[in-house]
PDB file of C-alpha atoms in Angstrom:
ATOM      1  CA  MET A  28      -0.233  -0.258   0.174  1.00 61.00           C
ATOM      2  CA  LYS A  29       1.638   3.635  -0.797  1.00 65.00           C
ATOM      3  CA  ILE A  30       1.297   5.799   2.062  1.00 68.00           C
ATOM      4  CA  LYS A  31       1.277   9.314   1.280  1.00 68.00           C
ATOM      5  CA  LYS A  32       4.110  11.597   2.714  1.00 67.00           C
ATOM      6  CA  LYS A  33       2.753  14.671   4.127  1.00 69.00           C
ATOM      7  CA  GLU A  34       5.194  17.615   2.407  1.00 71.00           C
ATOM      8  CA  ILE A  35       6.370  20.010   5.612  1.00 70.00           C
ATOM      9  CA  ALA A  36       6.982  23.556   4.429  1.00 70.00           C
ATOM     10  CA  SER A  37      11.055  24.668   4.693  1.00 75.00           C
ATOM     11  CA  GLU A  38      11.428  27.831   6.177  1.00 76.00           C
ATOM     12  CA  ILE A  39      13.364  29.475   8.279  1.00 75.00           C
ATOM     13  CA  PHE A  40      11.846  30.889  11.600  1.00 76.00           C
ATOM     14  CA  THR A  41      12.451  34.750  11.758  1.00 74.00           C
ATOM     15  CA  GLY A  42       9.977  35.360  14.019  1.00 75.00           C
ATOM     16  CA  SER A  43      12.745  36.140  16.674  1.00 80.00           C
ATOM     17  CA  MET A  44      14.812  37.802  14.544  1.00 79.00           C
ATOM     18  CA  ALA A  45      13.450  41.500  15.169  1.00 78.00           C
ATOM     19  CA  ASP A  46      13.935  41.192  19.069  1.00 82.00           C
ATOM     20  CA  ILE A  47      17.908  40.060  18.649  1.00 84.00           C
ATOM     21  CA  SER A  48      18.345  42.995  16.470  1.00 82.00           C
ATOM     22  CA  PHE A  49      17.188  45.005  18.838  1.00 83.00           C
ATOM     23  CA  LEU A  50      19.194  44.015  21.583  1.00 87.00           C
ATOM     24  CA  LEU A  51      21.619  44.370  19.105  1.00 85.00           C
ATOM     25  CA  ILE A  52      21.175  47.869  19.034  1.00 83.00           C
ATOM     26  CA  ILE A  53      20.696  48.446  22.601  1.00 86.00           C
ATOM     27  CA  TYR A  54      23.834  46.711  23.032  1.00 83.00           C
ATOM     28  CA  PHE A  55      26.389  48.809  20.694  1.00 79.00           C
ATOM     29  CA  MET A  56      24.070  52.020  21.571  1.00 78.00           C
ATOM     30  CA  ILE A  57      25.082  51.395  25.288  1.00 78.00           C
ATOM     31  CA  THR A  58      28.618  50.120  24.427  1.00 72.00           C
ATOM     32  CA  SER A  59      30.145  51.797  22.121  1.00 67.00           C
ATOM     33  CA  ALA A  60      31.625  55.346  22.871  1.00 61.00           C
ATOM     34  CA  PHE A  61      31.341  59.027  20.846  1.00 58.00           C
ATOM     35  CA  SER A  62      35.042  59.649  22.885  1.00 61.00           C
ATOM     36  CA  ALA A  63      37.117  62.422  21.136  1.00 64.00           C
ATOM     37  CA  THR A  64      39.794  61.240  18.569  1.00 74.00           C
ATOM     38  CA  ARG A  65      41.709  64.372  18.361  1.00 83.00           C
ATOM     39  CA  GLY A  66      43.991  67.023  19.571  1.00 83.00           C
ATOM     40  CA  LEU A  67      47.123  69.278  20.064  1.00 84.00           C
ATOM     41  CA  ASP A  68      50.454  67.089  18.814  1.00 84.00           C
ATOM     42  CA  PHE A  69      53.795  67.647  20.166  1.00 82.00           C
ATOM     43  CA  ALA A  70      56.846  66.622  18.839  1.00 80.00           C
ATOM     44  CA  LEU A  71      59.346  66.335  21.376  1.00 78.00           C
ATOM     45  CA  PRO A  72      63.105  66.607  20.300  1.00 72.00           C
ATOM     46  CA  GLU A  73      65.488  64.582  20.304  1.00 67.00           C
ATOM     47  CA  GLU A  74      68.446  64.871  22.581  1.00 60.00           C
ATOM     48  CA  THR A  75      70.844  64.250  20.216  1.00 54.00           C
ATOM     49  CA  ASP A  76      69.901  66.929  17.478  1.00 52.00           C
ATOM     50  CA  THR A  77      68.229  69.748  20.253  1.00 51.00           C
ATOM     51  CA  PRO A  78      70.067  72.588  19.532  1.00 53.00           C
ATOM     52  CA  GLU A  79      70.628  75.054  22.698  1.00 56.00           C
ATOM     53  CA  ILE A  80      68.428  77.046  23.628  1.00 55.00           C
ATOM     54  CA  LYS A  81      69.911  80.694  25.504  1.00 56.00           C
ATOM     55  CA  GLN A  82      67.039  81.938  28.314  1.00 55.00           C
ATOM     56  CA  GLU A  83      68.184  85.204  26.965  1.00 59.00           C
ATOM     57  CA  ASP A  84      67.527  84.150  22.960  1.00 80.00           C
ATOM     58  CA  ALA A  85      64.207  83.628  23.695  1.00 88.00           C
ATOM     59  CA  ILE A  86      60.355  84.279  24.055  1.00 92.00           C
ATOM     60  CA  GLU A  87      60.109  83.079  27.824  1.00 92.00           C
ATOM     61  CA  VAL A  88      56.184  82.869  28.212  1.00 94.00           C
ATOM     62  CA  HIS A  89      55.130  81.817  31.891  1.00 95.00           C
ATOM     63  CA  VAL A  90      51.701  80.735  32.876  1.00 95.00           C
ATOM     64  CA  MET A  91      50.718  81.449  36.012  1.00 95.00           C
ATOM     65  CA  PRO A  92      47.886  79.746  38.169  1.00 93.00           C
ATOM     66  CA  GLY A  93      44.751  81.150  37.272  1.00 91.00           C
ATOM     67  CA  GLY A  94      45.730  81.546  34.053  1.00 90.00           C
ATOM     68  CA  ALA A  95      47.186  84.681  33.302  1.00 93.00           C
ATOM     69  CA  ILE A  96      50.986  85.108  31.876  1.00 95.00           C
ATOM     70  CA  GLU A  97      54.231  86.942  31.953  1.00 94.00           C
ATOM     71  CA  VAL A  98      56.217  87.304  29.291  1.00 94.00           C
ATOM     72  CA  ASP A  99      60.305  87.946  29.199  1.00 91.00           C
ATOM     73  CA  LYS A 100      59.331  88.864  32.771  1.00 90.00           C
ATOM     74  CA  LYS A 101      56.351  91.412  32.212  1.00 92.00           C
ATOM     75  CA  SER A 102      52.555  90.875  32.658  1.00 94.00           C
ATOM     76  CA  ILE A 103      50.337  91.103  29.483  1.00 94.00           C
ATOM     77  CA  PRO A 104      46.721  89.893  28.553  1.00 95.00           C
ATOM     78  CA  VAL A 105      46.516  87.624  26.670  1.00 93.00           C
ATOM     79  CA  ASP A 106      45.093  89.285  23.681  1.00 92.00           C
ATOM     80  CA  GLY A 107      48.366  90.971  23.503  1.00 93.00           C
ATOM     81  CA  LEU A 108      50.224  87.633  23.105  1.00 94.00           C
ATOM     82  CA  LEU A 109      50.439  87.095  19.467  1.00 93.00           C
ATOM     83  CA  PRO A 110      51.310  90.800  18.747  1.00 93.00           C
ATOM     84  CA  TYR A 111      54.324  91.110  21.057  1.00 94.00           C
ATOM     85  CA  VAL A 112      55.925  87.492  19.038  1.00 93.00           C
ATOM     86  CA  LEU A 113      54.966  88.980  16.171  1.00 92.00           C
ATOM     87  CA  GLU A 114      57.229  92.537  16.591  1.00 91.00           C
ATOM     88  CA  LYS A 115      59.720  89.625  18.498  1.00 91.00           C
ATOM     89  CA  LEU A 116      59.610  87.261  15.499  1.00 91.00           C
ATOM     90  CA  GLN A 117      59.683  90.237  13.099  1.00 90.00           C
ATOM     91  CA  GLN A 118      63.673  91.131  14.433  1.00 89.00           C
ATOM     92  CA  ASN A 119      64.504  87.200  14.519  1.00 89.00           C
ATOM     93  CA  PRO A 120      62.253  84.280  13.129  1.00 89.00           C
ATOM     94  CA  ASP A 121      64.580  81.465  14.939  1.00 88.00           C
ATOM     95  CA  LYS A 122      63.225  83.150  17.716  1.00 90.00           C
ATOM     96  CA  PRO A 123      61.841  79.927  19.705  1.00 91.00           C
ATOM     97  CA  VAL A 124      59.256  80.260  22.448  1.00 93.00           C
ATOM     98  CA  ILE A 125      59.564  78.824  25.857  1.00 92.00           C
ATOM     99  CA  LEU A 126      56.102  78.361  27.041  1.00 93.00           C
ATOM    100  CA  ARG A 127      56.678  77.190  31.090  1.00 93.00           C
ATOM    101  CA  THR A 128      53.891  76.341  32.967  1.00 94.00           C
ATOM    102  CA  ASP A 129      53.592  77.175  37.234  1.00 94.00           C
ATOM    103  CA  PRO A 130      53.405  73.782  38.540  1.00 92.00           C
ATOM    104  CA  ASP A 131      50.021  75.211  40.903  1.00 93.00           C
ATOM    105  CA  ALA A 132      48.147  76.652  36.812  1.00 94.00           C
ATOM    106  CA  THR A 133      45.736  73.839  35.724  1.00 94.00           C
ATOM    107  CA  TYR A 134      46.171  72.047  32.345  1.00 94.00           C
ATOM    108  CA  GLY A 135      43.689  73.750  30.801  1.00 94.00           C
ATOM    109  CA  ASP A 136      45.383  77.280  31.531  1.00 94.00           C
ATOM    110  CA  MET A 137      48.863  75.643  29.253  1.00 95.00           C
ATOM    111  CA  ILE A 138      46.784  74.518  26.571  1.00 94.00           C
ATOM    112  CA  SER A 139      45.022  77.351  26.282  1.00 94.00           C
ATOM    113  CA  ILE A 140      48.273  79.508  26.042  1.00 95.00           C
ATOM    114  CA  PHE A 141      50.383  76.862  23.623  1.00 94.00           C
ATOM    115  CA  ASP A 142      46.340  76.583  21.051  1.00 94.00           C
ATOM    116  CA  LEU A 143      46.770  80.150  20.613  1.00 93.00           C
ATOM    117  CA  LEU A 144      50.444  79.703  19.931  1.00 94.00           C
ATOM    118  CA  ARG A 145      50.389  76.975  17.499  1.00 92.00           C
ATOM    119  CA  ARG A 146      47.343  79.891  16.101  1.00 91.00           C
ATOM    120  CA  ALA A 147      50.214  81.955  15.077  1.00 91.00           C
ATOM    121  CA  ASN A 148      49.549  80.667  11.195  1.00 89.00           C
ATOM    122  CA  GLU A 149      46.033  81.519  11.043  1.00 88.00           C
ATOM    123  CA  GLU A 150      46.478  84.704  13.118  1.00 89.00           C
ATOM    124  CA  TRP A 151      49.328  86.132  10.242  1.00 91.00           C
ATOM    125  CA  THR A 152      47.767  85.250   7.233  1.00 90.00           C
ATOM    126  CA  ASP A 153      44.913  85.822   5.089  1.00 88.00           C
ATOM    127  CA  ASP A 154      41.728  84.034   4.267  1.00 85.00           C
ATOM    128  CA  LEU A 155      43.559  82.437   1.059  1.00 86.00           C
ATOM    129  CA  GLY A 156      46.884  81.260   3.422  1.00 84.00           C
ATOM    130  CA  ASN A 157      48.854  84.684   2.361  1.00 88.00           C
ATOM    131  CA  PRO A 158      51.535  85.834   4.546  1.00 88.00           C
ATOM    132  CA  MET A 159      50.288  89.256   6.430  1.00 90.00           C
ATOM    133  CA  TYR A 160      53.976  90.438   7.423  1.00 90.00           C
ATOM    134  CA  LYS A 161      57.251  90.010   6.935  1.00 88.00           C
ATOM    135  CA  ASP A 162      60.363  90.120   9.433  1.00 87.00           C
ATOM    136  CA  VAL A 163      63.389  92.302   8.620  1.00 86.00           C
ATOM    137  CA  LYS A 164      64.884  90.951   5.896  1.00 86.00           C
ATOM    138  CA  GLY A 165      61.621  90.778   3.889  1.00 88.00           C
ATOM    139  CA  GLU A 166      60.642  86.888   4.378  1.00 89.00           C
ATOM    140  CA  PRO A 167      57.143  85.941   5.067  1.00 90.00           C
ATOM    141  CA  LEU A 168      56.705  84.991   8.684  1.00 89.00           C
ATOM    142  CA  THR A 169      53.572  83.130   8.794  1.00 89.00           C
ATOM    143  CA  GLU A 170      54.002  80.481  12.203  1.00 88.00           C
ATOM    144  CA  ILE A 171      56.639  80.119  15.467  1.00 91.00           C
ATOM    145  CA  LYS A 172      59.063  77.894  14.629  1.00 89.00           C
ATOM    146  CA  THR A 173      60.536  76.503  17.483  1.00 89.00           C
ATOM    147  CA  ILE A 174      57.913  76.501  20.564  1.00 91.00           C
ATOM    148  CA  SER A 175      59.758  74.827  23.919  1.00 90.00           C
ATOM    149  CA  ILE A 176      58.069  73.232  26.944  1.00 92.00           C
ATOM    150  CA  PRO A 177      60.911  72.649  29.861  1.00 91.00           C
ATOM    151  CA  THR A 178      59.598  70.213  32.683  1.00 91.00           C
ATOM    152  CA  GLN A 179      60.171  71.502  35.802  1.00 89.00           C
ATOM    153  CA  ARG A 180      63.265  68.787  35.912  1.00 89.00           C
ATOM    154  CA  GLU A 181      64.751  69.974  32.660  1.00 87.00           C
ATOM    155  CA  ILE A 182      64.552  73.994  34.291  1.00 85.00           C
ATOM    156  CA  GLU A 183      66.572  73.187  36.985  1.00 85.00           C
ATOM    157  CA  ASN A 184      69.042  70.899  35.285  1.00 84.00           C
ATOM    158  CA  ILE A 185      69.587  74.081  33.594  1.00 78.00           C
ATOM    159  CA  TRP A 186      69.450  76.254  36.575  1.00 77.00           C
ATOM    160  CA  ASN A 187      72.478  74.050  38.377  1.00 79.00           C
ATOM    161  CA  LEU A 188      74.911  73.991  35.766  1.00 75.00           C
ATOM    162  CA  LEU A 189      74.554  77.679  35.461  1.00 70.00           C
ATOM    163  CA  GLY A 190      75.164  77.547  39.339  1.00 68.00           C
ATOM    164  CA  MET A 191      71.669  78.971  40.442  1.00 62.00           C
ATOM    165  CA  GLY A 192      70.725  76.293  42.100  1.00 54.00           C
TER     166      GLY A 192
ATOM    167  CA  MET B  14     -31.795  63.940   8.136  1.00 46.00           C
ATOM    168  CA  ALA B  15     -29.219  61.264   9.497  1.00 48.00           C
ATOM    169  CA  LEU B  16     -26.731  59.756   7.245  1.00 51.00           C
ATOM    170  CA  ILE B  17     -26.993  56.319   6.456  1.00 53.00           C
ATOM    171  CA  ARG B  18     -23.923  55.097   7.388  1.00 57.00           C
ATOM    172  CA  GLY B  19     -22.399  52.002   5.188  1.00 55.00           C
ATOM    173  CA  ARG B  20     -20.755  48.905   6.725  1.00 56.00           C
ATOM    174  CA  ASP B  21     -17.252  49.228   7.956  1.00 56.00           C
ATOM    175  CA  ARG B  22     -14.888  47.583   5.392  1.00 58.00           C
ATOM    176  CA  GLY B  23     -12.458  46.776   8.444  1.00 59.00           C
ATOM    177  CA  THR B  24      -9.632  48.472   7.886  1.00 64.00           C
ATOM    178  CA  GLY B  25      -7.196  48.598  10.679  1.00 70.00           C
ATOM    179  CA  ALA B  26      -5.037  50.822  11.718  1.00 79.00           C
ATOM    180  CA  ALA B  27      -1.354  49.065  11.230  1.00 79.00           C
ATOM    181  CA  ILE B  28       1.622  50.378  11.413  1.00 77.00           C
ATOM    182  CA  PHE B  29       3.486  49.579   8.218  1.00 77.00           C
ATOM    183  CA  THR B  30       6.585  47.232   9.755  1.00 74.00           C
ATOM    184  CA  ALA B  31       8.167  45.726   6.455  1.00 74.00           C
ATOM    185  CA  SER B  32      10.788  48.552   6.046  1.00 79.00           C
ATOM    186  CA  MET B  33      12.064  47.555  10.092  1.00 78.00           C
ATOM    187  CA  ALA B  34      14.075  44.729   9.196  1.00 78.00           C
ATOM    188  CA  ASP B  35      16.140  47.561   7.270  1.00 82.00           C
ATOM    189  CA  ILE B  36      16.088  50.026   9.133  1.00 84.00           C
ATOM    190  CA  VAL B  37      17.645  48.139  11.883  1.00 82.00           C
ATOM    191  CA  PHE B  38      20.611  45.896  10.370  1.00 83.00           C
ATOM    192  CA  LEU B  39      21.248  49.287   8.953  1.00 87.00           C
ATOM    193  CA  LEU B  40      21.854  50.598  12.201  1.00 85.00           C
ATOM    194  CA  ILE B  41      23.931  47.006  13.622  1.00 84.00           C
ATOM    195  CA  VAL B  42      26.021  48.013  10.547  1.00 86.00           C
ATOM    196  CA  PHE B  43      26.551  51.684  11.328  1.00 85.00           C
ATOM    197  CA  PHE B  44      27.309  50.307  14.891  1.00 80.00           C
ATOM    198  CA  VAL B  45      28.980  47.798  14.092  1.00 81.00           C
ATOM    199  CA  LEU B  46      31.650  50.298  11.919  1.00 81.00           C
ATOM    200  CA  THR B  47      31.889  52.314  14.548  1.00 76.00           C
ATOM    201  CA  TYR B  48      31.861  50.428  16.957  1.00 72.00           C
ATOM    202  CA  LYS B  49      35.781  51.891  18.874  1.00 69.00           C
ATOM    203  CA  VAL B  50      36.330  50.022  22.165  1.00 67.00           C
ATOM    204  CA  GLU B  51      37.620  52.980  24.279  1.00 70.00           C
ATOM    205  CA  VAL B  52      40.619  51.441  26.826  1.00 72.00           C
ATOM    206  CA  ASP B  53      40.095  54.480  29.130  1.00 76.00           C
ATOM    207  CA  LYS B  54      36.529  55.553  30.582  1.00 75.00           C
ATOM    208  CA  THR B  55      37.567  57.753  33.065  1.00 78.00           C
ATOM    209  CA  GLN B  56      34.957  60.970  33.276  1.00 81.00           C
ATOM    210  CA  MET B  57      37.070  63.989  32.539  1.00 85.00           C
ATOM    211  CA  ASN B  58      36.515  67.235  31.451  1.00 89.00           C
ATOM    212  CA  LEU B  59      39.086  67.649  28.491  1.00 90.00           C
ATOM    213  CA  PRO B  60      40.789  71.141  27.470  1.00 92.00           C
ATOM    214  CA  GLU B  61      39.069  72.875  24.655  1.00 91.00           C
ATOM    215  CA  THR B  62      41.869  74.042  21.911  1.00 91.00           C
ATOM    216  CA  TRP B  63      41.270  75.321  17.912  1.00 90.00           C
ATOM    217  CA  ILE B  64      43.566  73.464  16.540  1.00 88.00           C
ATOM    218  CA  ARG B  65      43.013  69.518  16.636  1.00 88.00           C
ATOM    219  CA  LYS B  66      45.197  66.671  14.412  1.00 88.00           C
ATOM    220  CA  LYS B  67      43.890  63.095  14.584  1.00 87.00           C
ATOM    221  CA  ILE B  68      45.258  60.798  16.528  1.00 85.00           C
ATOM    222  CA  PRO B  69      46.441  57.634  14.894  1.00 85.00           C
ATOM    223  CA  GLU B  70      44.806  54.714  16.730  1.00 80.00           C
ATOM    224  CA  LYS B  71      46.051  52.170  18.649  1.00 81.00           C
ATOM    225  CA  ALA B  72      47.978  54.523  20.424  1.00 89.00           C
ATOM    226  CA  ALA B  73      49.250  54.312  23.607  1.00 92.00           C
ATOM    227  CA  VAL B  74      47.070  56.297  26.146  1.00 91.00           C
ATOM    228  CA  ILE B  75      48.145  57.491  29.710  1.00 93.00           C
ATOM    229  CA  SER B  76      45.498  59.526  31.213  1.00 92.00           C
ATOM    230  CA  ILE B  77      45.497  61.526  34.094  1.00 93.00           C
ATOM    231  CA  ALA B  78      41.859  62.399  36.394  1.00 91.00           C
ATOM    232  CA  PRO B  79      39.846  64.994  37.499  1.00 91.00           C
ATOM    233  CA  PRO B  80      41.512  66.039  41.364  1.00 89.00           C
ATOM    234  CA  ASP B  81      38.321  65.583  42.783  1.00 89.00           C
ATOM    235  CA  ARG B  82      38.956  61.316  41.683  1.00 86.00           C
ATOM    236  CA  GLY B  83      42.760  62.202  42.974  1.00 86.00           C
ATOM    237  CA  SER B  84      44.244  63.084  39.916  1.00 87.00           C
ATOM    238  CA  THR B  85      45.214  59.020  39.091  1.00 91.00           C
ATOM    239  CA  ILE B  86      46.944  58.518  36.376  1.00 93.00           C
ATOM    240  CA  ARG B  87      46.176  55.444  33.974  1.00 93.00           C
ATOM    241  CA  VAL B  88      48.034  53.414  31.330  1.00 93.00           C
ATOM    242  CA  SER B  89      47.136  51.782  28.981  1.00 91.00           C
ATOM    243  CA  THR B  90      48.666  50.063  25.835  1.00 90.00           C
ATOM    244  CA  GLY B  91      46.085  51.007  23.272  1.00 85.00           C
ATOM    245  CA  GLU B  92      44.810  48.018  22.821  1.00 82.00           C
ATOM    246  CA  GLU B  93      44.097  46.666  25.915  1.00 82.00           C
ATOM    247  CA  MET B  94      41.698  48.594  28.979  1.00 83.00           C
ATOM    248  CA  ALA B  95      43.693  51.726  31.166  1.00 87.00           C
ATOM    249  CA  LEU B  96      45.585  50.057  34.459  1.00 90.00           C
ATOM    250  CA  PRO B  97      46.133  52.716  37.349  1.00 91.00           C
ATOM    251  CA  VAL B  98      49.929  53.279  38.394  1.00 92.00           C
ATOM    252  CA  SER B  99      51.034  54.410  41.911  1.00 90.00           C
ATOM    253  CA  THR B 100      54.551  56.256  40.498  1.00 92.00           C
ATOM    254  CA  ILE B 101      55.943  58.108  38.334  1.00 93.00           C
ATOM    255  CA  GLU B 102      59.090  55.160  37.424  1.00 94.00           C
ATOM    256  CA  GLU B 103      55.971  52.904  36.653  1.00 95.00           C
ATOM    257  CA  VAL B 104      54.673  55.350  33.719  1.00 94.00           C
ATOM    258  CA  ILE B 105      59.113  55.597  32.755  1.00 95.00           C
ATOM    259  CA  THR B 106      59.057  51.378  32.876  1.00 95.00           C
ATOM    260  CA  PHE B 107      55.222  51.366  30.661  1.00 95.00           C
ATOM    261  CA  ALA B 108      56.525  53.979  28.046  1.00 95.00           C
ATOM    262  CA  SER B 109      60.501  52.502  27.638  1.00 95.00           C
ATOM    263  CA  THR B 110      58.362  49.407  26.718  1.00 95.00           C
ATOM    264  CA  GLU B 111      56.720  50.713  24.364  1.00 94.00           C
ATOM    265  CA  VAL B 112      59.144  52.497  22.440  1.00 94.00           C
ATOM    266  CA  ALA B 113      61.758  49.477  22.837  1.00 94.00           C
ATOM    267  CA  LYS B 114      59.491  48.290  20.734  1.00 93.00           C
ATOM    268  CA  ASN B 115      58.560  50.829  18.586  1.00 92.00           C
ATOM    269  CA  PRO B 116      61.076  53.869  18.751  1.00 91.00           C
ATOM    270  CA  ASN B 117      57.908  55.821  16.697  1.00 91.00           C
ATOM    271  CA  ARG B 118      55.407  55.121  19.079  1.00 92.00           C
ATOM    272  CA  GLU B 119      52.579  57.362  19.196  1.00 93.00           C
ATOM    273  CA  PHE B 120      51.560  58.065  22.740  1.00 94.00           C
ATOM    274  CA  ILE B 121      48.308  60.192  24.085  1.00 92.00           C
ATOM    275  CA  LEU B 122      47.836  62.198  26.848  1.00 93.00           C
ATOM    276  CA  LYS B 123      44.099  62.611  27.830  1.00 92.00           C
ATOM    277  CA  ALA B 124      44.143  65.160  30.701  1.00 93.00           C
ATOM    278  CA  ASP B 125      41.368  66.309  32.588  1.00 93.00           C
ATOM    279  CA  LYS B 126      41.521  70.485  32.103  1.00 92.00           C
ATOM    280  CA  ASP B 127      41.432  70.734  35.755  1.00 93.00           C
ATOM    281  CA  ALA B 128      44.448  68.567  36.820  1.00 93.00           C
ATOM    282  CA  PRO B 129      47.461  70.747  38.161  1.00 94.00           C
ATOM    283  CA  TYR B 130      49.601  71.660  35.907  1.00 94.00           C
ATOM    284  CA  GLY B 131      52.105  69.597  38.226  1.00 93.00           C
ATOM    285  CA  ARG B 132      50.993  66.180  37.656  1.00 93.00           C
ATOM    286  CA  VAL B 133      50.545  66.558  33.784  1.00 94.00           C
ATOM    287  CA  ASP B 134      54.719  67.758  33.989  1.00 94.00           C
ATOM    288  CA  GLU B 135      56.376  64.589  36.204  1.00 94.00           C
ATOM    289  CA  VAL B 136      54.345  62.573  33.519  1.00 95.00           C
ATOM    290  CA  LEU B 137      55.625  64.780  30.375  1.00 94.00           C
ATOM    291  CA  ASP B 138      58.965  64.571  32.046  1.00 93.00           C
ATOM    292  CA  ALA B 139      58.608  60.754  32.524  1.00 94.00           C
ATOM    293  CA  LEU B 140      57.921  59.821  28.295  1.00 94.00           C
ATOM    294  CA  LYS B 141      61.054  62.646  27.500  1.00 92.00           C
ATOM    295  CA  GLN B 142      62.897  60.442  29.963  1.00 92.00           C
ATOM    296  CA  SER B 143      61.540  57.707  28.402  1.00 93.00           C
ATOM    297  CA  LYS B 144      62.527  58.398  24.837  1.00 92.00           C
ATOM    298  CA  VAL B 145      59.130  59.553  23.264  1.00 93.00           C
ATOM    299  CA  LYS B 146      59.266  61.612  20.272  1.00 91.00           C
ATOM    300  CA  TYR B 147      55.281  62.815  19.782  1.00 91.00           C
ATOM    301  CA  ILE B 148      52.834  62.950  22.345  1.00 92.00           C
ATOM    302  CA  PHE B 149      48.869  63.561  20.673  1.00 93.00           C
ATOM    303  CA  LEU B 150      46.976  66.429  23.689  1.00 92.00           C
ATOM    304  CA  LEU B 151      43.836  65.045  23.643  1.00 90.00           C
ATOM    305  CA  SER B 152      40.861  67.553  23.507  1.00 90.00           C
ATOM    306  CA  GLU B 153      37.186  69.001  22.546  1.00 88.00           C
ATOM    307  CA  GLN B 154      36.813  71.132  19.762  1.00 85.00           C
ATOM    308  CA  LEU B 155      37.032  75.320  20.874  1.00 81.00           C
ATOM    309  CA  THR B 156      33.925  76.398  19.180  1.00 73.00           C
ATOM    310  CA  ALA B 157      34.668  80.260  17.302  1.00 69.00           C
ATOM    311  CA  ALA B 158      32.137  82.053  20.310  1.00 66.00           C
ATOM    312  CA  GLU B 159      34.627  80.743  22.640  1.00 66.00           C
ATOM    313  CA  LEU B 160      37.396  82.771  21.179  1.00 63.00           C
TER     314      LEU B 160
END
């Protein structure tokens, strides 16, 4: 006797797919972090090719607690920093800027001044990127070539070398 | 005159859900592509800067927590979760090991804007002693209105 087989439809059960998908979305939404991925770049000098910077040859910017600044031992407003540096670099474009920060100041105080110095390139060029200022030799002046951030230990080492420690 | 109403056709107010699966999968694909594990989950207020360069992926991370969390220093290779260190010598050891593996290893300094600079100075000095060449100071975008 011939028995007729029942036909079973071969289907993948997709009823729970929506639940699984929503669970995955919730997992990714909770665990994914929209973290900051940008910042100020800063290259540390290699000891072998570091030119010796004499203090009298440099522009010394001292960041005080609260964000006030002293430039070459004179207190000036933050807005006056770039014009002062521009005036000095017009005389000598290779002059480095030494950025020192008081240990009691905050990291935010230091970063705002460092950012301001790095912004010189934007401030000293027009919208098309053409230089707006020239040095005494007639060369375009578009940026601060060297910004040095010595650490407290390095400063103390220099003072010890000079016999001032 | 009263209106004679016809029989209801029985059209239920159903929400069209056929495209829901597509939308959900699109969202999943988005999250999978943009998913990034944050190696240091310390909550902090980053300083704001106008100049911001893209930091390299997988760079080593050194974080300094806000003062109300003890300005704790944490280090991470960029692939593992950040671990706290108790002395600055441990930062030097960590950075020296990373530089020994790759002399051009980049480091990210993630510090709270209210962290005392003395603490940041110690970390920068440790990185200099370890012959680190490139540091990225993590920051948020400064808006034109804040300038």
